[in-house]
Amino acid sequence: AIERTLSILKPDATRRNLTGKINARFEEAGLRIIAQRRILMSEAIAGQFYAVHRERPFFKDLVSFMTSGPVVVQVLEGENAVAKNREIMGATNPANAAPGTIRKDFAESIEANSVHGSDSLENAAIEVAFFFATSEIVA
Ligand code: CMP
């Protein structure tokens, strides 16, 4: 089925000017960027977005990293978009990511891992709505 998923190009990706190269991976895989915005997350926004990780030992570092520079938030649409995007991204830890994935090719570390993608269709809907109004998504 055609799905939508939330994608974030993280501060390590914008810092190294990799947004076009990463977007090309999405488009080559048949995903369409139907909404996109470059922002600097506040601590409040990052903390809210990652609230599910609040009790994890890496939470503080995660928020500090995600607010350390610009990010690009985007909505990707396509057949099986949630799983397809996770496949293209590769494993969270670039050391475990398969060859040819975004994280294998671009990520610096488990924290500076270049991209975020929703992990389920249910979370995708929540995460898309967190950043985008319906009127900003143009399919
Ligand atoms: P992301 O998909 O954005 O969701 C939570 C993020 O926490 C994850 O990607 C990683 O970049 C980051 N993170 C940092 N340290 C860890 C860790 N030890 N285990 C899992 N995620 C981590």
PDB file of C-alpha atoms and ligand atoms in Angstrom:
ATOM      1  CA  ALA A   1       0.000   0.000   0.000  1.00  0.00           C
ATOM      2  CA  ILE A   2       1.049   3.609  -0.483  1.00  0.00           C
ATOM      3  CA  GLU A   3       2.303   4.905   2.867  1.00  0.00           C
ATOM      4  CA  ARG A   4       3.834   8.059   4.317  1.00  0.00           C
ATOM      5  CA  THR A   5       6.742   8.184   6.732  1.00  0.00           C
ATOM      6  CA  LEU A   6       8.604  10.916   8.574  1.00  0.00           C
ATOM      7  CA  SER A   7      12.264  11.355   7.713  1.00  0.00           C
ATOM      8  CA  ILE A   8      14.824  13.651   9.344  1.00  0.00           C
ATOM      9  CA  LEU A   9      18.209  14.540   7.890  1.00  0.00           C
ATOM     10  CA  LYS A  10      20.214  15.016  11.068  1.00  0.00           C
ATOM     11  CA  PRO A  11      22.765  17.750  11.972  1.00  0.00           C
ATOM     12  CA  ASP A  12      25.750  15.623  10.869  1.00  0.00           C
ATOM     13  CA  ALA A  13      24.201  15.398   7.396  1.00  0.00           C
ATOM     14  CA  THR A  14      23.432  19.125   7.026  1.00  0.00           C
ATOM     15  CA  ARG A  15      26.871  20.026   8.423  1.00  0.00           C
ATOM     16  CA  ARG A  16      28.577  17.973   5.699  1.00  0.00           C
ATOM     17  CA  ASN A  17      26.254  19.308   2.971  1.00  0.00           C
ATOM     18  CA  LEU A  18      24.838  15.840   2.252  1.00  0.00           C
ATOM     19  CA  THR A  19      21.118  16.655   1.944  1.00  0.00           C
ATOM     20  CA  GLY A  20      21.031  16.338  -1.840  1.00  0.00           C
ATOM     21  CA  LYS A  21      22.962  13.074  -1.878  1.00  0.00           C
ATOM     22  CA  ILE A  22      20.665  11.567   0.746  1.00  0.00           C
ATOM     23  CA  ASN A  23      17.506  12.842  -0.952  1.00  0.00           C
ATOM     24  CA  ALA A  24      18.727  11.206  -4.174  1.00  0.00           C
ATOM     25  CA  ARG A  25      18.789   7.849  -2.364  1.00  0.00           C
ATOM     26  CA  PHE A  26      15.123   8.262  -1.414  1.00  0.00           C
ATOM     27  CA  GLU A  27      14.078   9.270  -4.915  1.00  0.00           C
ATOM     28  CA  GLU A  28      16.109   6.519  -6.596  1.00  0.00           C
ATOM     29  CA  ALA A  29      14.273   4.022  -4.369  1.00  0.00           C
ATOM     30  CA  GLY A  30      10.908   5.333  -5.534  1.00  0.00           C
ATOM     31  CA  LEU A  31      10.076   7.442  -2.500  1.00  0.00           C
ATOM     32  CA  ARG A  32       8.686  10.898  -3.158  1.00  0.00           C
ATOM     33  CA  ILE A  33       9.466  13.919  -0.934  1.00  0.00           C
ATOM     34  CA  ILE A  34       5.981  15.395  -0.515  1.00  0.00           C
ATOM     35  CA  ALA A  35       6.888  17.855   2.271  1.00  0.00           C
ATOM     36  CA  GLN A  36      10.210  19.253   3.441  1.00  0.00           C
ATOM     37  CA  ARG A  37      11.432  21.977   5.804  1.00  0.00           C
ATOM     38  CA  ARG A  38      14.832  22.955   7.217  1.00  0.00           C
ATOM     39  CA  ILE A  39      14.669  23.880  10.903  1.00  0.00           C
ATOM     40  CA  LEU A  40      16.758  24.288  14.010  1.00  0.00           C
ATOM     41  CA  MET A  41      15.073  22.193  16.695  1.00  0.00           C
ATOM     42  CA  SER A  42      14.712  23.696  20.156  1.00  0.00           C
ATOM     43  CA  GLU A  43      15.451  21.503  23.170  1.00  0.00           C
ATOM     44  CA  ALA A  44      11.742  21.437  23.907  1.00  0.00           C
ATOM     45  CA  ILE A  45      10.848  20.207  20.421  1.00  0.00           C
ATOM     46  CA  ALA A  46      13.632  17.596  20.331  1.00  0.00           C
ATOM     47  CA  GLY A  47      12.727  16.369  23.821  1.00  0.00           C
ATOM     48  CA  GLN A  48       9.082  16.088  22.858  1.00  0.00           C
ATOM     49  CA  PHE A  49       9.824  14.335  19.570  1.00  0.00           C
ATOM     50  CA  TYR A  50      12.062  11.790  21.296  1.00  0.00           C
ATOM     51  CA  ALA A  51       9.890  11.520  24.450  1.00  0.00           C
ATOM     52  CA  VAL A  52       9.712   7.721  24.036  1.00  0.00           C
ATOM     53  CA  HIS A  53      13.477   7.625  24.734  1.00  0.00           C
ATOM     54  CA  ARG A  54      13.276   9.885  27.822  1.00  0.00           C
ATOM     55  CA  GLU A  55      14.464   7.166  30.242  1.00  0.00           C
ATOM     56  CA  ARG A  56      17.286   5.928  28.025  1.00  0.00           C
ATOM     57  CA  PRO A  57      20.895   6.681  29.032  1.00  0.00           C
ATOM     58  CA  PHE A  58      21.553   8.392  25.683  1.00  0.00           C
ATOM     59  CA  PHE A  59      18.540  10.732  25.854  1.00  0.00           C
ATOM     60  CA  LYS A  60      20.418  13.855  26.970  1.00  0.00           C
ATOM     61  CA  ASP A  61      23.125  13.418  24.330  1.00  0.00           C
ATOM     62  CA  LEU A  62      20.470  12.694  21.700  1.00  0.00           C
ATOM     63  CA  VAL A  63      18.647  15.970  22.417  1.00  0.00           C
ATOM     64  CA  SER A  64      21.884  17.913  22.514  1.00  0.00           C
ATOM     65  CA  PHE A  65      22.991  16.414  19.176  1.00  0.00           C
ATOM     66  CA  MET A  66      19.638  16.979  17.459  1.00  0.00           C
ATOM     67  CA  THR A  67      19.703  20.652  18.506  1.00  0.00           C
ATOM     68  CA  SER A  68      23.373  21.152  17.533  1.00  0.00           C
ATOM     69  CA  GLY A  69      22.624  22.266  13.982  1.00  0.00           C
ATOM     70  CA  PRO A  70      19.976  22.444  11.285  1.00  0.00           C
ATOM     71  CA  VAL A  71      17.911  19.394  10.420  1.00  0.00           C
ATOM     72  CA  VAL A  72      15.664  18.764   7.436  1.00  0.00           C
ATOM     73  CA  VAL A  73      12.283  17.279   8.337  1.00  0.00           C
ATOM     74  CA  GLN A  74      10.432  15.660   5.476  1.00  0.00           C
ATOM     75  CA  VAL A  75       7.549  13.409   4.554  1.00  0.00           C
ATOM     76  CA  LEU A  76       8.323  10.538   2.203  1.00  0.00           C
ATOM     77  CA  GLU A  77       5.543   8.822   0.295  1.00  0.00           C
ATOM     78  CA  GLY A  78       5.547   5.587  -1.669  1.00  0.00           C
ATOM     79  CA  GLU A  79       4.732   1.910  -1.795  1.00  0.00           C
ATOM     80  CA  ASN A  80       5.561   0.372   1.595  1.00  0.00           C
ATOM     81  CA  ALA A  81       7.296   3.655   2.520  1.00  0.00           C
ATOM     82  CA  VAL A  82       7.911   2.946   6.222  1.00  0.00           C
ATOM     83  CA  ALA A  83       9.767  -0.336   5.707  1.00  0.00           C
ATOM     84  CA  LYS A  84      11.366   0.780   2.455  1.00  0.00           C
ATOM     85  CA  ASN A  85      12.845   3.857   4.116  1.00  0.00           C
ATOM     86  CA  ARG A  86      14.211   1.765   6.993  1.00  0.00           C
ATOM     87  CA  GLU A  87      15.803  -0.558   4.473  1.00  0.00           C
ATOM     88  CA  ILE A  88      17.444   2.326   2.602  1.00  0.00           C
ATOM     89  CA  MET A  89      18.651   3.890   5.896  1.00  0.00           C
ATOM     90  CA  GLY A  90      20.252   0.718   7.223  1.00  0.00           C
ATOM     91  CA  ALA A  91      20.827  -0.264  10.849  1.00  0.00           C
ATOM     92  CA  THR A  92      20.808   2.424  13.574  1.00  0.00           C
ATOM     93  CA  ASN A  93      24.471   1.734  14.281  1.00  0.00           C
ATOM     94  CA  PRO A  94      26.438   2.343  11.059  1.00  0.00           C
ATOM     95  CA  ALA A  95      28.854  -0.395  12.156  1.00  0.00           C
ATOM     96  CA  ASN A  96      25.991  -2.859  11.631  1.00  0.00           C
ATOM     97  CA  ALA A  97      24.504  -1.245   8.516  1.00  0.00           C
ATOM     98  CA  ALA A  98      24.447  -3.154   5.236  1.00  0.00           C
ATOM     99  CA  PRO A  99      26.565  -2.015   2.291  1.00  0.00           C
ATOM    100  CA  GLY A 100      24.862   0.565   0.101  1.00  0.00           C
ATOM    101  CA  THR A 101      22.645   1.931   2.879  1.00  0.00           C
ATOM    102  CA  ILE A 102      22.636   5.620   3.836  1.00  0.00           C
ATOM    103  CA  ARG A 103      24.034   4.966   7.302  1.00  0.00           C
ATOM    104  CA  LYS A 104      26.771   2.648   6.034  1.00  0.00           C
ATOM    105  CA  ASP A 105      27.836   5.207   3.435  1.00  0.00           C
ATOM    106  CA  PHE A 106      27.379   8.463   5.383  1.00  0.00           C
ATOM    107  CA  ALA A 107      26.849   8.016   9.141  1.00  0.00           C
ATOM    108  CA  GLU A 108      29.605   8.963  11.574  1.00  0.00           C
ATOM    109  CA  SER A 109      28.399   7.075  14.683  1.00  0.00           C
ATOM    110  CA  ILE A 110      25.312   5.568  16.309  1.00  0.00           C
ATOM    111  CA  GLU A 111      24.367   9.089  17.434  1.00  0.00           C
ATOM    112  CA  ALA A 112      25.449  11.046  14.343  1.00  0.00           C
ATOM    113  CA  ASN A 113      23.749   8.517  12.082  1.00  0.00           C
ATOM    114  CA  SER A 114      22.598  11.021   9.419  1.00  0.00           C
ATOM    115  CA  VAL A 115      18.919  10.085   9.211  1.00  0.00           C
ATOM    116  CA  HIS A 116      15.839   9.280  11.250  1.00  0.00           C
ATOM    117  CA  GLY A 117      12.894   7.308   9.895  1.00  0.00           C
ATOM    118  CA  SER A 118       9.617   6.319  11.546  1.00  0.00           C
ATOM    119  CA  ASP A 119       9.697   2.724  12.824  1.00  0.00           C
ATOM    120  CA  SER A 120       6.039   1.819  12.219  1.00  0.00           C
ATOM    121  CA  LEU A 121       3.043   3.035  10.240  1.00  0.00           C
ATOM    122  CA  GLU A 122       1.367   4.075  13.476  1.00  0.00           C
ATOM    123  CA  ASN A 123       4.370   6.140  14.615  1.00  0.00           C
ATOM    124  CA  ALA A 124       4.748   7.559  11.114  1.00  0.00           C
ATOM    125  CA  ALA A 125       1.302   9.170  11.341  1.00  0.00           C
ATOM    126  CA  ILE A 126       2.144  10.614  14.767  1.00  0.00           C
ATOM    127  CA  GLU A 127       5.577  11.884  13.677  1.00  0.00           C
ATOM    128  CA  VAL A 128       4.306  13.396  10.405  1.00  0.00           C
ATOM    129  CA  ALA A 129       1.593  15.271  12.320  1.00  0.00           C
ATOM    130  CA  PHE A 130       4.194  16.439  14.865  1.00  0.00           C
ATOM    131  CA  PHE A 131       6.024  18.481  12.206  1.00  0.00           C
ATOM    132  CA  PHE A 132       3.561  19.122   9.383  1.00  0.00           C
ATOM    133  CA  ALA A 133       0.093  20.543   8.951  1.00  0.00           C
ATOM    134  CA  THR A 134      -2.037  18.791   6.344  1.00  0.00           C
ATOM    135  CA  SER A 135      -1.831  21.905   4.162  1.00  0.00           C
ATOM    136  CA  GLU A 136       1.978  21.622   4.002  1.00  0.00           C
ATOM    137  CA  ILE A 137       1.921  18.119   2.542  1.00  0.00           C
ATOM    138  CA  VAL A 138       1.435  18.184  -1.196  1.00  0.00           C
ATOM    139  CA  ALA A 139       1.342  14.749  -2.775  1.00  0.00           C
TER     140      ALA A 139
HETATM  141  P1  CMP B   1      16.730   7.576  15.708  1.00  0.00           P
HETATM  142  O1  CMP B   1      16.113   6.683  14.695  1.00  0.00           O
HETATM  143  O2  CMP B   1      16.680   9.028  15.402  1.00  0.00           O
HETATM  144  O3  CMP B   1      16.031   7.339  17.144  1.00  0.00           O
HETATM  145  C1  CMP B   1      16.718   7.530  18.371  1.00  0.00           C
HETATM  146  C2  CMP B   1      18.162   7.823  18.175  1.00  0.00           C
HETATM  147  O4  CMP B   1      18.982   7.715  19.305  1.00  0.00           O
HETATM  148  C3  CMP B   1      18.749   6.849  17.198  1.00  0.00           C
HETATM  149  O5  CMP B   1      18.266   7.140  15.891  1.00  0.00           O
HETATM  150  C4  CMP B   1      20.245   7.044  17.415  1.00  0.00           C
HETATM  151  O6  CMP B   1      20.815   7.981  16.523  1.00  0.00           O
HETATM  152  C5  CMP B   1      20.317   7.643  18.826  1.00  0.00           C
HETATM  153  N1  CMP B   1      21.127   6.835  19.700  1.00  0.00           N
HETATM  154  C6  CMP B   1      22.230   7.282  20.338  1.00  0.00           C
HETATM  155  N2  CMP B   1      22.760   6.309  21.095  1.00  0.00           N
HETATM  156  C7  CMP B   1      21.990   5.211  20.933  1.00  0.00           C
HETATM  157  C8  CMP B   1      22.033   3.873  21.443  1.00  0.00           C
HETATM  158  N3  CMP B   1      22.980   3.479  22.294  1.00  0.00           N
HETATM  159  N4  CMP B   1      21.067   3.012  21.051  1.00  0.00           N
HETATM  160  C9  CMP B   1      20.082   3.397  20.188  1.00  0.00           C
HETATM  161  N5  CMP B   1      19.996   4.659  19.679  1.00  0.00           N
HETATM  162  C10 CMP B   1      20.948   5.550  20.049  1.00  0.00           C
END
